[in-house]
Amino acid sequence: MKHLLKLGDLSREEILGILNLADQLKFERKNNIHKDYLKGKKLGMIFQKSSTRTRVSFEVGMYELGGYALFLSDRDLQLGRGEPVKDTARVLSRYLDGLMIRTFAQSEVEDFAKYGSIPVINALTDYCHPCQVLADLMTIREYKGSFKGLKMCFVGDGNNMANSLMVGALKTGMKFSIACPKGYEPDAALLEWAKEYGDAFEMTTDVKKAAEGADVFYTDVWASMGQEEEKAQREKAFRGYQINAEVMACGAKDAMVLHCLPAHRGEEITEEVLEAHAGEIFDEAENRLHAQKAVMCKLMRD
Ligand code: CP
Ligand code: NVA
């Protein structure tokens, strides 16, 4: 594994390897065992969109591993004024040991990897959010013990989260169902890929059907970053695509609820459900730190 550009590039074994290391790093942190796995290594973090969890967890993670993280906003970089990715990538590769990027187009992250000579980590694009899903998988395994026999149900937009979750869930042996309105399905090529998994994958417009027997419920905002202008239209299209008590009643009794956050209460999830499942949702947020430390160790350790 040279980069983390999308989960589809990773084998099941590589995903499990990251999760196992993340568990180990979490254990070490909880027990005050401090090891400088990335002593003196430098990570650049390019943000072209807002962030709370990703920025702080990467920066703290790098610090805890004995390395250093630089926050690089596109408002300050020449990249934001039109310097080409292929030049920026080659320059930053001369200073840094790894690069984390949050941006719009997936092709931009892929280009950083193509033209640079250091590991590149995708910290969210319009297409996917692999770091989030590694933390989600880690959380599911913590709560459920294993992935075997589990069904994950995603309610809402077929967005970056849905794209990564379907890959993560199917690759780790879970069933995956998605309820989304017409016109808001996940990426077409991924839908084609999911056919390999037969009945383990289901897509419907019917939320309750998707929810049947689910062990893990997941949802995300109706309008993602960059879609602010579509807000009104999306509020109409997604009405009813909400995780609430009625939908939860269709799932398993001990079903867990995850949300990548930030959440819009009263839209994709009710206040009641979010707060009833705050335990796992904030463990999930914490696990961003451990999962990303594992990714950085896998990619940047000598
Ligand atoms: N879930 C997530 O990526 O959060 P941020 O946008 O706050 O980084
Ligand atoms: N789909 C959301 C995820 C935020 C973590 C967005 O892209 O804004």
PDB file of C-alpha atoms and ligand atoms in Angstrom:
ATOM      1  CA  MET A   1       0.000   0.000   0.000  1.00  0.00           C
ATOM      2  CA  LYS A   2       1.593   3.237  -1.219  1.00  0.00           C
ATOM      3  CA  HIS A   3      -1.285   5.697  -0.811  1.00  0.00           C
ATOM      4  CA  LEU A   4      -4.810   5.836   0.574  1.00  0.00           C
ATOM      5  CA  LEU A   5      -6.762   7.319  -2.318  1.00  0.00           C
ATOM      6  CA  LYS A   6      -9.934   5.221  -2.033  1.00  0.00           C
ATOM      7  CA  LEU A   7     -10.966   2.064  -0.192  1.00  0.00           C
ATOM      8  CA  GLY A   8     -11.461   0.204  -3.449  1.00  0.00           C
ATOM      9  CA  ASP A   9      -7.659   0.171  -3.870  1.00  0.00           C
ATOM     10  CA  LEU A  10      -7.198  -1.823  -0.656  1.00  0.00           C
ATOM     11  CA  SER A  11      -7.573  -5.561  -0.276  1.00  0.00           C
ATOM     12  CA  ARG A  12      -9.675  -6.989   2.547  1.00  0.00           C
ATOM     13  CA  GLU A  13      -6.389  -8.000   4.244  1.00  0.00           C
ATOM     14  CA  GLU A  14      -4.998  -4.469   3.992  1.00  0.00           C
ATOM     15  CA  ILE A  15      -8.187  -3.039   5.515  1.00  0.00           C
ATOM     16  CA  LEU A  16      -8.079  -5.540   8.376  1.00  0.00           C
ATOM     17  CA  GLY A  17      -4.359  -4.840   8.854  1.00  0.00           C
ATOM     18  CA  ILE A  18      -5.106  -1.122   9.346  1.00  0.00           C
ATOM     19  CA  LEU A  19      -7.942  -1.906  11.766  1.00  0.00           C
ATOM     20  CA  ASN A  20      -5.749  -4.260  13.806  1.00  0.00           C
ATOM     21  CA  LEU A  21      -2.993  -1.659  14.063  1.00  0.00           C
ATOM     22  CA  ALA A  22      -5.596   1.001  14.966  1.00  0.00           C
ATOM     23  CA  ASP A  23      -6.817  -1.215  17.834  1.00  0.00           C
ATOM     24  CA  GLN A  24      -3.228  -1.614  19.020  1.00  0.00           C
ATOM     25  CA  LEU A  25      -2.564   2.141  18.872  1.00  0.00           C
ATOM     26  CA  LYS A  26      -5.793   2.821  20.787  1.00  0.00           C
ATOM     27  CA  PHE A  27      -4.739   0.331  23.465  1.00  0.00           C
ATOM     28  CA  GLU A  28      -1.287   1.906  23.742  1.00  0.00           C
ATOM     29  CA  ARG A  29      -2.760   5.411  24.052  1.00  0.00           C
ATOM     30  CA  LYS A  30      -5.247   4.342  26.722  1.00  0.00           C
ATOM     31  CA  ASN A  31      -2.399   2.752  28.676  1.00  0.00           C
ATOM     32  CA  ASN A  32      -0.024   5.699  28.289  1.00  0.00           C
ATOM     33  CA  ILE A  33       2.402   3.691  26.196  1.00  0.00           C
ATOM     34  CA  HIS A  34       4.108   6.277  24.051  1.00  0.00           C
ATOM     35  CA  LYS A  35       6.074   5.233  20.983  1.00  0.00           C
ATOM     36  CA  ASP A  36       7.481   7.577  18.345  1.00  0.00           C
ATOM     37  CA  TYR A  37       6.582   5.407  15.357  1.00  0.00           C
ATOM     38  CA  LEU A  38       6.917   8.406  13.021  1.00  0.00           C
ATOM     39  CA  LYS A  39       9.725  10.262  14.748  1.00  0.00           C
ATOM     40  CA  GLY A  40      10.678  13.377  12.821  1.00  0.00           C
ATOM     41  CA  LYS A  41       8.271  12.680   9.929  1.00  0.00           C
ATOM     42  CA  LYS A  42       6.383  15.595   8.410  1.00  0.00           C
ATOM     43  CA  LEU A  43       2.809  15.496   7.127  1.00  0.00           C
ATOM     44  CA  GLY A  44       1.324  18.273   4.979  1.00  0.00           C
ATOM     45  CA  MET A  45      -2.445  18.717   5.308  1.00  0.00           C
ATOM     46  CA  ILE A  46      -4.126  20.538   2.419  1.00  0.00           C
ATOM     47  CA  PHE A  47      -7.690  21.622   3.159  1.00  0.00           C
ATOM     48  CA  GLN A  48      -9.888  23.042   0.417  1.00  0.00           C
ATOM     49  CA  LYS A  49     -13.025  22.410   2.519  1.00  0.00           C
ATOM     50  CA  SER A  50     -13.893  22.918   6.202  1.00  0.00           C
ATOM     51  CA  SER A  51     -13.059  20.344   8.847  1.00  0.00           C
ATOM     52  CA  THR A  52     -13.179  19.759  12.587  1.00  0.00           C
ATOM     53  CA  ARG A  53     -12.541  16.034  13.103  1.00  0.00           C
ATOM     54  CA  THR A  54     -10.181  15.383  10.223  1.00  0.00           C
ATOM     55  CA  ARG A  55      -7.942  18.335  10.837  1.00  0.00           C
ATOM     56  CA  VAL A  56      -7.631  17.863  14.579  1.00  0.00           C
ATOM     57  CA  SER A  57      -7.291  14.073  14.510  1.00  0.00           C
ATOM     58  CA  PHE A  58      -4.564  14.127  11.857  1.00  0.00           C
ATOM     59  CA  GLU A  59      -2.650  16.904  13.567  1.00  0.00           C
ATOM     60  CA  VAL A  60      -2.893  15.358  17.045  1.00  0.00           C
ATOM     61  CA  GLY A  61      -2.213  11.922  15.595  1.00  0.00           C
ATOM     62  CA  MET A  62       0.990  13.048  13.968  1.00  0.00           C
ATOM     63  CA  TYR A  63       2.090  14.753  17.188  1.00  0.00           C
ATOM     64  CA  GLU A  64       1.419  11.587  19.180  1.00  0.00           C
ATOM     65  CA  LEU A  65       3.483   9.541  16.741  1.00  0.00           C
ATOM     66  CA  GLY A  66       6.472  11.841  17.219  1.00  0.00           C
ATOM     67  CA  GLY A  67       6.053  13.649  13.918  1.00  0.00           C
ATOM     68  CA  TYR A  68       4.904  17.065  12.788  1.00  0.00           C
ATOM     69  CA  ALA A  69       1.840  18.213  10.830  1.00  0.00           C
ATOM     70  CA  LEU A  70       1.479  21.397   8.775  1.00  0.00           C
ATOM     71  CA  PHE A  71      -1.968  22.835   8.098  1.00  0.00           C
ATOM     72  CA  LEU A  72      -2.039  24.156   4.525  1.00  0.00           C
ATOM     73  CA  SER A  73      -5.139  26.059   3.517  1.00  0.00           C
ATOM     74  CA  ASP A  74      -5.757  26.595  -0.175  1.00  0.00           C
ATOM     75  CA  ARG A  75      -6.448  30.209   0.720  1.00  0.00           C
ATOM     76  CA  ASP A  76      -2.745  30.551   1.467  1.00  0.00           C
ATOM     77  CA  LEU A  77      -1.153  28.095  -0.946  1.00  0.00           C
ATOM     78  CA  GLN A  78      -0.319  29.131  -4.507  1.00  0.00           C
ATOM     79  CA  LEU A  79      -2.489  26.150  -5.449  1.00  0.00           C
ATOM     80  CA  GLY A  80      -5.487  28.344  -4.624  1.00  0.00           C
ATOM     81  CA  ARG A  81      -4.193  30.889  -7.152  1.00  0.00           C
ATOM     82  CA  GLY A  82      -3.851  28.352  -9.916  1.00  0.00           C
ATOM     83  CA  GLU A  83      -0.419  26.755  -9.453  1.00  0.00           C
ATOM     84  CA  PRO A  84      -0.860  23.322 -11.052  1.00  0.00           C
ATOM     85  CA  VAL A  85      -1.238  20.223  -8.886  1.00  0.00           C
ATOM     86  CA  LYS A  86       1.602  18.533 -10.743  1.00  0.00           C
ATOM     87  CA  ASP A  87       4.013  21.307  -9.710  1.00  0.00           C
ATOM     88  CA  THR A  88       2.703  21.611  -6.154  1.00  0.00           C
ATOM     89  CA  ALA A  89       2.985  17.841  -5.727  1.00  0.00           C
ATOM     90  CA  ARG A  90       6.606  17.769  -6.868  1.00  0.00           C
ATOM     91  CA  VAL A  91       7.573  20.714  -4.662  1.00  0.00           C
ATOM     92  CA  LEU A  92       5.854  19.433  -1.508  1.00  0.00           C
ATOM     93  CA  SER A  93       7.429  16.002  -2.047  1.00  0.00           C
ATOM     94  CA  ARG A  94      10.844  17.639  -1.514  1.00  0.00           C
ATOM     95  CA  TYR A  95       9.904  18.884   1.977  1.00  0.00           C
ATOM     96  CA  LEU A  96       7.430  16.397   3.391  1.00  0.00           C
ATOM     97  CA  ASP A  97       7.116  12.667   4.118  1.00  0.00           C
ATOM     98  CA  GLY A  98       3.383  12.453   3.501  1.00  0.00           C
ATOM     99  CA  LEU A  99       0.485  14.543   2.237  1.00  0.00           C
ATOM    100  CA  MET A 100      -3.145  14.545   3.332  1.00  0.00           C
ATOM    101  CA  ILE A 101      -5.673  16.261   1.060  1.00  0.00           C
ATOM    102  CA  ARG A 102      -9.320  17.278   1.442  1.00  0.00           C
ATOM    103  CA  THR A 103     -10.721  18.641  -1.777  1.00  0.00           C
ATOM    104  CA  PHE A 104     -13.504  18.438  -4.352  1.00  0.00           C
ATOM    105  CA  ALA A 105     -12.381  16.322  -7.320  1.00  0.00           C
ATOM    106  CA  GLN A 106     -11.069  12.807  -6.743  1.00  0.00           C
ATOM    107  CA  SER A 107      -8.810  13.354  -9.768  1.00  0.00           C
ATOM    108  CA  GLU A 108      -6.914  16.013  -7.815  1.00  0.00           C
ATOM    109  CA  VAL A 109      -5.974  13.560  -5.075  1.00  0.00           C
ATOM    110  CA  GLU A 110      -5.039  10.985  -7.716  1.00  0.00           C
ATOM    111  CA  ASP A 111      -2.869  13.590  -9.462  1.00  0.00           C
ATOM    112  CA  PHE A 112      -1.032  14.436  -6.244  1.00  0.00           C
ATOM    113  CA  ALA A 113      -0.178  10.744  -5.958  1.00  0.00           C
ATOM    114  CA  LYS A 114       0.780  10.527  -9.627  1.00  0.00           C
ATOM    115  CA  TYR A 115       3.096  13.526  -9.746  1.00  0.00           C
ATOM    116  CA  GLY A 116       4.439  13.554  -6.189  1.00  0.00           C
ATOM    117  CA  SER A 117       6.831  11.018  -4.708  1.00  0.00           C
ATOM    118  CA  ILE A 118       5.400  10.718  -1.165  1.00  0.00           C
ATOM    119  CA  PRO A 119       2.349   8.860   0.218  1.00  0.00           C
ATOM    120  CA  VAL A 120      -0.956  10.659  -0.346  1.00  0.00           C
ATOM    121  CA  ILE A 121      -3.976  10.259   1.937  1.00  0.00           C
ATOM    122  CA  ASN A 122      -7.475  11.182   0.791  1.00  0.00           C
ATOM    123  CA  ALA A 123      -9.160  13.080   3.632  1.00  0.00           C
ATOM    124  CA  LEU A 124     -12.457  13.477   1.704  1.00  0.00           C
ATOM    125  CA  THR A 125     -13.362  14.260  -1.857  1.00  0.00           C
ATOM    126  CA  ASP A 126     -16.766  14.555  -3.501  1.00  0.00           C
ATOM    127  CA  TYR A 127     -16.311  10.884  -4.435  1.00  0.00           C
ATOM    128  CA  CYS A 128     -15.240   9.231  -1.186  1.00  0.00           C
ATOM    129  CA  HIS A 129     -14.098   9.456   2.433  1.00  0.00           C
ATOM    130  CA  PRO A 130     -11.918   6.418   3.154  1.00  0.00           C
ATOM    131  CA  CYS A 131     -10.433   7.660   6.470  1.00  0.00           C
ATOM    132  CA  GLN A 132     -13.925   8.056   7.915  1.00  0.00           C
ATOM    133  CA  VAL A 133     -14.961   4.563   6.878  1.00  0.00           C
ATOM    134  CA  LEU A 134     -11.853   2.968   8.409  1.00  0.00           C
ATOM    135  CA  ALA A 135     -12.877   4.584  11.721  1.00  0.00           C
ATOM    136  CA  ASP A 136     -16.466   3.406  11.159  1.00  0.00           C
ATOM    137  CA  LEU A 137     -15.352  -0.183  10.560  1.00  0.00           C
ATOM    138  CA  MET A 138     -13.149  -0.035  13.646  1.00  0.00           C
ATOM    139  CA  THR A 139     -16.143   1.125  15.709  1.00  0.00           C
ATOM    140  CA  ILE A 140     -18.435  -1.576  14.349  1.00  0.00           C
ATOM    141  CA  ARG A 141     -15.903  -4.273  15.219  1.00  0.00           C
ATOM    142  CA  GLU A 142     -15.469  -2.816  18.711  1.00  0.00           C
ATOM    143  CA  TYR A 143     -19.187  -2.944  19.388  1.00  0.00           C
ATOM    144  CA  LYS A 144     -20.124  -6.118  17.530  1.00  0.00           C
ATOM    145  CA  GLY A 145     -16.971  -8.220  17.865  1.00  0.00           C
ATOM    146  CA  SER A 146     -16.761  -9.048  14.154  1.00  0.00           C
ATOM    147  CA  PHE A 147     -18.327  -8.180  10.803  1.00  0.00           C
ATOM    148  CA  LYS A 148     -19.705 -11.634  10.249  1.00  0.00           C
ATOM    149  CA  GLY A 149     -23.424 -11.794   9.547  1.00  0.00           C
ATOM    150  CA  LEU A 150     -23.967  -8.042  10.017  1.00  0.00           C
ATOM    151  CA  LYS A 151     -26.137  -5.838   7.843  1.00  0.00           C
ATOM    152  CA  MET A 152     -25.398  -2.150   7.452  1.00  0.00           C
ATOM    153  CA  CYS A 153     -28.156   0.175   6.280  1.00  0.00           C
ATOM    154  CA  PHE A 154     -27.396   3.623   4.869  1.00  0.00           C
ATOM    155  CA  VAL A 155     -30.246   6.111   4.606  1.00  0.00           C
ATOM    156  CA  GLY A 156     -29.927   9.241   2.480  1.00  0.00           C
ATOM    157  CA  ASP A 157     -27.685  10.676  -0.190  1.00  0.00           C
ATOM    158  CA  GLY A 158     -25.586   8.359  -2.357  1.00  0.00           C
ATOM    159  CA  ASN A 159     -22.638  10.648  -1.636  1.00  0.00           C
ATOM    160  CA  ASN A 160     -18.952  10.298  -0.716  1.00  0.00           C
ATOM    161  CA  MET A 161     -19.881   8.534   2.537  1.00  0.00           C
ATOM    162  CA  ALA A 162     -22.240   6.097   0.838  1.00  0.00           C
ATOM    163  CA  ASN A 163     -19.628   5.321  -1.828  1.00  0.00           C
ATOM    164  CA  SER A 164     -16.950   4.496   0.736  1.00  0.00           C
ATOM    165  CA  LEU A 165     -19.285   2.690   3.125  1.00  0.00           C
ATOM    166  CA  MET A 166     -20.577   0.314   0.496  1.00  0.00           C
ATOM    167  CA  VAL A 167     -17.024  -0.657  -0.429  1.00  0.00           C
ATOM    168  CA  GLY A 168     -15.924  -0.961   3.212  1.00  0.00           C
ATOM    169  CA  ALA A 169     -18.967  -2.971   4.257  1.00  0.00           C
ATOM    170  CA  LEU A 170     -18.959  -5.390   1.328  1.00  0.00           C
ATOM    171  CA  LYS A 171     -15.198  -5.937   1.450  1.00  0.00           C
ATOM    172  CA  THR A 172     -15.301  -6.808   5.141  1.00  0.00           C
ATOM    173  CA  GLY A 173     -18.129  -9.300   4.636  1.00  0.00           C
ATOM    174  CA  MET A 174     -21.149  -7.296   5.752  1.00  0.00           C
ATOM    175  CA  LYS A 175     -24.401  -6.914   3.889  1.00  0.00           C
ATOM    176  CA  PHE A 176     -25.104  -3.367   2.733  1.00  0.00           C
ATOM    177  CA  SER A 177     -28.449  -1.796   1.947  1.00  0.00           C
ATOM    178  CA  ILE A 178     -29.024   1.767   0.861  1.00  0.00           C
ATOM    179  CA  ALA A 179     -32.246   3.746   0.714  1.00  0.00           C
ATOM    180  CA  CYS A 180     -31.910   6.851  -1.433  1.00  0.00           C
ATOM    181  CA  PRO A 181     -34.241   8.901  -3.618  1.00  0.00           C
ATOM    182  CA  LYS A 182     -34.119   8.495  -7.401  1.00  0.00           C
ATOM    183  CA  GLY A 183     -31.379  10.643  -8.875  1.00  0.00           C
ATOM    184  CA  TYR A 184     -29.262  10.508  -5.700  1.00  0.00           C
ATOM    185  CA  GLU A 185     -27.784   7.020  -6.039  1.00  0.00           C
ATOM    186  CA  PRO A 186     -24.128   6.159  -5.308  1.00  0.00           C
ATOM    187  CA  ASP A 187     -21.484   6.281  -8.043  1.00  0.00           C
ATOM    188  CA  ALA A 188     -22.545   4.282 -11.130  1.00  0.00           C
ATOM    189  CA  ALA A 189     -19.265   2.373 -11.461  1.00  0.00           C
ATOM    190  CA  LEU A 190     -19.491   1.322  -7.811  1.00  0.00           C
ATOM    191  CA  LEU A 191     -23.051   0.104  -8.329  1.00  0.00           C
ATOM    192  CA  GLU A 192     -21.734  -2.041 -11.162  1.00  0.00           C
ATOM    193  CA  TRP A 193     -18.910  -3.342  -8.934  1.00  0.00           C
ATOM    194  CA  ALA A 194     -21.376  -4.176  -6.144  1.00  0.00           C
ATOM    195  CA  LYS A 195     -23.157  -6.617  -8.450  1.00  0.00           C
ATOM    196  CA  GLU A 196     -20.324  -9.071  -7.706  1.00  0.00           C
ATOM    197  CA  TYR A 197     -21.699  -9.291  -4.182  1.00  0.00           C
ATOM    198  CA  GLY A 198     -25.166 -10.450  -5.298  1.00  0.00           C
ATOM    199  CA  ASP A 199     -27.805 -10.325  -2.549  1.00  0.00           C
ATOM    200  CA  ALA A 200     -25.377  -8.791  -0.066  1.00  0.00           C
ATOM    201  CA  PHE A 201     -26.050  -5.446  -1.749  1.00  0.00           C
ATOM    202  CA  GLU A 202     -29.474  -3.850  -1.968  1.00  0.00           C
ATOM    203  CA  MET A 203     -30.583  -0.438  -3.216  1.00  0.00           C
ATOM    204  CA  THR A 204     -34.133   0.837  -2.825  1.00  0.00           C
ATOM    205  CA  THR A 205     -36.126   4.043  -2.454  1.00  0.00           C
ATOM    206  CA  ASP A 206     -37.975   2.472   0.506  1.00  0.00           C
ATOM    207  CA  VAL A 207     -36.301   3.372   3.816  1.00  0.00           C
ATOM    208  CA  LYS A 208     -38.130   0.725   5.867  1.00  0.00           C
ATOM    209  CA  LYS A 209     -37.255  -1.998   3.397  1.00  0.00           C
ATOM    210  CA  ALA A 210     -33.572  -1.096   3.550  1.00  0.00           C
ATOM    211  CA  ALA A 211     -33.791  -0.971   7.342  1.00  0.00           C
ATOM    212  CA  GLU A 212     -35.185  -4.498   7.749  1.00  0.00           C
ATOM    213  CA  GLY A 213     -33.022  -6.413  10.219  1.00  0.00           C
ATOM    214  CA  ALA A 214     -30.156  -3.900  10.060  1.00  0.00           C
ATOM    215  CA  ASP A 215     -27.465  -4.173  12.724  1.00  0.00           C
ATOM    216  CA  VAL A 216     -25.799  -0.865  11.864  1.00  0.00           C
ATOM    217  CA  PHE A 217     -27.637   2.269  10.751  1.00  0.00           C
ATOM    218  CA  TYR A 218     -25.725   5.062   9.055  1.00  0.00           C
ATOM    219  CA  THR A 219     -26.699   8.405   7.653  1.00  0.00           C
ATOM    220  CA  ASP A 220     -25.105  11.646   6.525  1.00  0.00           C
ATOM    221  CA  VAL A 221     -26.195  15.181   5.642  1.00  0.00           C
ATOM    222  CA  TRP A 222     -28.563  15.781   2.733  1.00  0.00           C
ATOM    223  CA  ALA A 223     -26.355  18.516   1.278  1.00  0.00           C
ATOM    224  CA  SER A 224     -22.609  17.965   1.396  1.00  0.00           C
ATOM    225  CA  MET A 225     -19.880  20.587   1.341  1.00  0.00           C
ATOM    226  CA  GLY A 226     -19.963  22.272  -2.041  1.00  0.00           C
ATOM    227  CA  GLN A 227     -23.709  21.627  -2.501  1.00  0.00           C
ATOM    228  CA  GLU A 228     -24.923  24.565  -0.427  1.00  0.00           C
ATOM    229  CA  GLU A 229     -26.817  26.038  -3.371  1.00  0.00           C
ATOM    230  CA  GLU A 230     -28.866  22.851  -3.784  1.00  0.00           C
ATOM    231  CA  LYS A 231     -29.997  22.948  -0.150  1.00  0.00           C
ATOM    232  CA  ALA A 232     -33.678  23.768  -0.761  1.00  0.00           C
ATOM    233  CA  GLN A 233     -34.046  21.289  -3.609  1.00  0.00           C
ATOM    234  CA  ARG A 234     -32.356  18.579  -1.567  1.00  0.00           C
ATOM    235  CA  GLU A 235     -34.542  19.209   1.491  1.00  0.00           C
ATOM    236  CA  LYS A 236     -37.493  18.389  -0.724  1.00  0.00           C
ATOM    237  CA  ALA A 237     -35.922  15.332  -2.353  1.00  0.00           C
ATOM    238  CA  PHE A 238     -34.756  13.815   0.942  1.00  0.00           C
ATOM    239  CA  ARG A 239     -37.871  14.392   3.031  1.00  0.00           C
ATOM    240  CA  GLY A 240     -38.541  11.059   4.767  1.00  0.00           C
ATOM    241  CA  TYR A 241     -34.985   9.830   4.334  1.00  0.00           C
ATOM    242  CA  GLN A 242     -34.344  10.045   8.034  1.00  0.00           C
ATOM    243  CA  ILE A 243     -33.182   7.712  10.779  1.00  0.00           C
ATOM    244  CA  ASN A 244     -35.871   7.978  13.430  1.00  0.00           C
ATOM    245  CA  ALA A 245     -37.556   5.691  15.979  1.00  0.00           C
ATOM    246  CA  GLU A 246     -39.903   4.235  13.363  1.00  0.00           C
ATOM    247  CA  VAL A 247     -37.045   3.292  11.035  1.00  0.00           C
ATOM    248  CA  MET A 248     -34.961   1.942  13.915  1.00  0.00           C
ATOM    249  CA  ALA A 249     -37.874  -0.316  14.852  1.00  0.00           C
ATOM    250  CA  CYS A 250     -37.360  -2.173  11.549  1.00  0.00           C
ATOM    251  CA  GLY A 251     -33.768  -3.034  12.483  1.00  0.00           C
ATOM    252  CA  ALA A 252     -32.267  -5.482  14.957  1.00  0.00           C
ATOM    253  CA  LYS A 253     -33.058  -4.828  18.639  1.00  0.00           C
ATOM    254  CA  ASP A 254     -29.438  -4.081  19.458  1.00  0.00           C
ATOM    255  CA  ALA A 255     -28.769  -2.055  16.281  1.00  0.00           C
ATOM    256  CA  MET A 256     -26.122   0.633  16.504  1.00  0.00           C
ATOM    257  CA  VAL A 257     -26.214   4.037  14.825  1.00  0.00           C
ATOM    258  CA  LEU A 258     -23.248   5.787  13.262  1.00  0.00           C
ATOM    259  CA  HIS A 259     -22.897   9.243  11.737  1.00  0.00           C
ATOM    260  CA  CYS A 260     -19.710  10.736  10.348  1.00  0.00           C
ATOM    261  CA  LEU A 261     -20.729  14.172  11.713  1.00  0.00           C
ATOM    262  CA  PRO A 262     -21.470  17.028  11.484  1.00  0.00           C
ATOM    263  CA  ALA A 263     -25.147  16.056  11.864  1.00  0.00           C
ATOM    264  CA  HIS A 264     -28.243  18.041  10.979  1.00  0.00           C
ATOM    265  CA  ARG A 265     -30.770  17.084  13.644  1.00  0.00           C
ATOM    266  CA  GLY A 266     -34.319  16.975  12.344  1.00  0.00           C
ATOM    267  CA  GLU A 267     -33.095  16.302   8.799  1.00  0.00           C
ATOM    268  CA  GLU A 268     -31.215  13.019   8.237  1.00  0.00           C
ATOM    269  CA  ILE A 269     -31.482  11.970  11.908  1.00  0.00           C
ATOM    270  CA  THR A 270     -33.685  12.883  14.849  1.00  0.00           C
ATOM    271  CA  GLU A 271     -32.273  14.426  18.009  1.00  0.00           C
ATOM    272  CA  GLU A 272     -33.715  11.471  19.943  1.00  0.00           C
ATOM    273  CA  VAL A 273     -31.905   8.795  17.906  1.00  0.00           C
ATOM    274  CA  LEU A 274     -28.639  10.719  17.795  1.00  0.00           C
ATOM    275  CA  GLU A 275     -28.562  11.238  21.557  1.00  0.00           C
ATOM    276  CA  ALA A 276     -29.659   7.664  22.301  1.00  0.00           C
ATOM    277  CA  HIS A 277     -26.652   6.484  20.263  1.00  0.00           C
ATOM    278  CA  ALA A 278     -24.204   9.207  21.261  1.00  0.00           C
ATOM    279  CA  GLY A 279     -21.983   6.547  22.852  1.00  0.00           C
ATOM    280  CA  GLU A 280     -21.109   4.848  19.584  1.00  0.00           C
ATOM    281  CA  ILE A 281     -21.229   8.048  17.501  1.00  0.00           C
ATOM    282  CA  PHE A 282     -18.602   9.800  19.611  1.00  0.00           C
ATOM    283  CA  ASP A 283     -16.512   6.631  19.915  1.00  0.00           C
ATOM    284  CA  GLU A 284     -16.626   6.666  16.116  1.00  0.00           C
ATOM    285  CA  ALA A 285     -15.355  10.258  16.092  1.00  0.00           C
ATOM    286  CA  GLU A 286     -12.551   9.298  18.508  1.00  0.00           C
ATOM    287  CA  ASN A 287     -11.616   6.362  16.311  1.00  0.00           C
ATOM    288  CA  ARG A 288     -10.727   8.754  13.486  1.00  0.00           C
ATOM    289  CA  LEU A 289      -7.582   9.445  15.504  1.00  0.00           C
ATOM    290  CA  HIS A 290      -6.588   5.797  15.958  1.00  0.00           C
ATOM    291  CA  ALA A 291      -7.489   4.692  12.425  1.00  0.00           C
ATOM    292  CA  GLN A 292      -5.564   7.561  10.829  1.00  0.00           C
ATOM    293  CA  LYS A 293      -2.538   6.988  13.034  1.00  0.00           C
ATOM    294  CA  ALA A 294      -2.587   3.411  11.741  1.00  0.00           C
ATOM    295  CA  VAL A 295      -2.841   4.607   8.128  1.00  0.00           C
ATOM    296  CA  MET A 296       0.076   7.010   8.598  1.00  0.00           C
ATOM    297  CA  CYS A 297       2.196   4.275  10.203  1.00  0.00           C
ATOM    298  CA  LYS A 298       1.448   1.895   7.334  1.00  0.00           C
ATOM    299  CA  LEU A 299       2.333   4.524   4.733  1.00  0.00           C
ATOM    300  CA  MET A 300       5.106   6.569   6.308  1.00  0.00           C
ATOM    301  CA  ARG A 301       7.123   4.234   8.546  1.00  0.00           C
ATOM    302  CA  ASP A 302      10.533   3.268   7.190  1.00  0.00           C
TER     303      ASP A 302
HETATM  304  N1   CP B   1     -16.460  13.448   9.566  1.00  0.00           N
HETATM  305  C1   CP B   1     -15.581  14.393   9.172  1.00  0.00           C
HETATM  306  O1   CP B   1     -14.799  14.193   8.245  1.00  0.00           O
HETATM  307  O2   CP B   1     -15.623  15.535   9.901  1.00  0.00           O
HETATM  308  P1   CP B   1     -14.917  16.920   9.567  1.00  0.00           P
HETATM  309  O3   CP B   1     -15.565  17.469   8.323  1.00  0.00           O
HETATM  310  O4   CP B   1     -15.151  17.763  10.776  1.00  0.00           O
HETATM  311  O5   CP B   1     -13.448  16.669   9.333  1.00  0.00           O
HETATM  312  N1  NVA B   2     -20.931  14.151   2.902  1.00  0.00           N
HETATM  313  C1  NVA B   2     -20.349  15.114   3.813  1.00  0.00           C
HETATM  314  C2  NVA B   2     -19.391  14.430   4.729  1.00  0.00           C
HETATM  315  C3  NVA B   2     -18.738  15.328   5.756  1.00  0.00           C
HETATM  316  C4  NVA B   2     -17.770  14.607   6.636  1.00  0.00           C
HETATM  317  C5  NVA B   2     -19.663  16.196   3.006  1.00  0.00           C
HETATM  318  O1  NVA B   2     -18.976  15.859   2.026  1.00  0.00           O
HETATM  319  O2  NVA B   2     -19.816  17.365   3.332  1.00  0.00           O
END
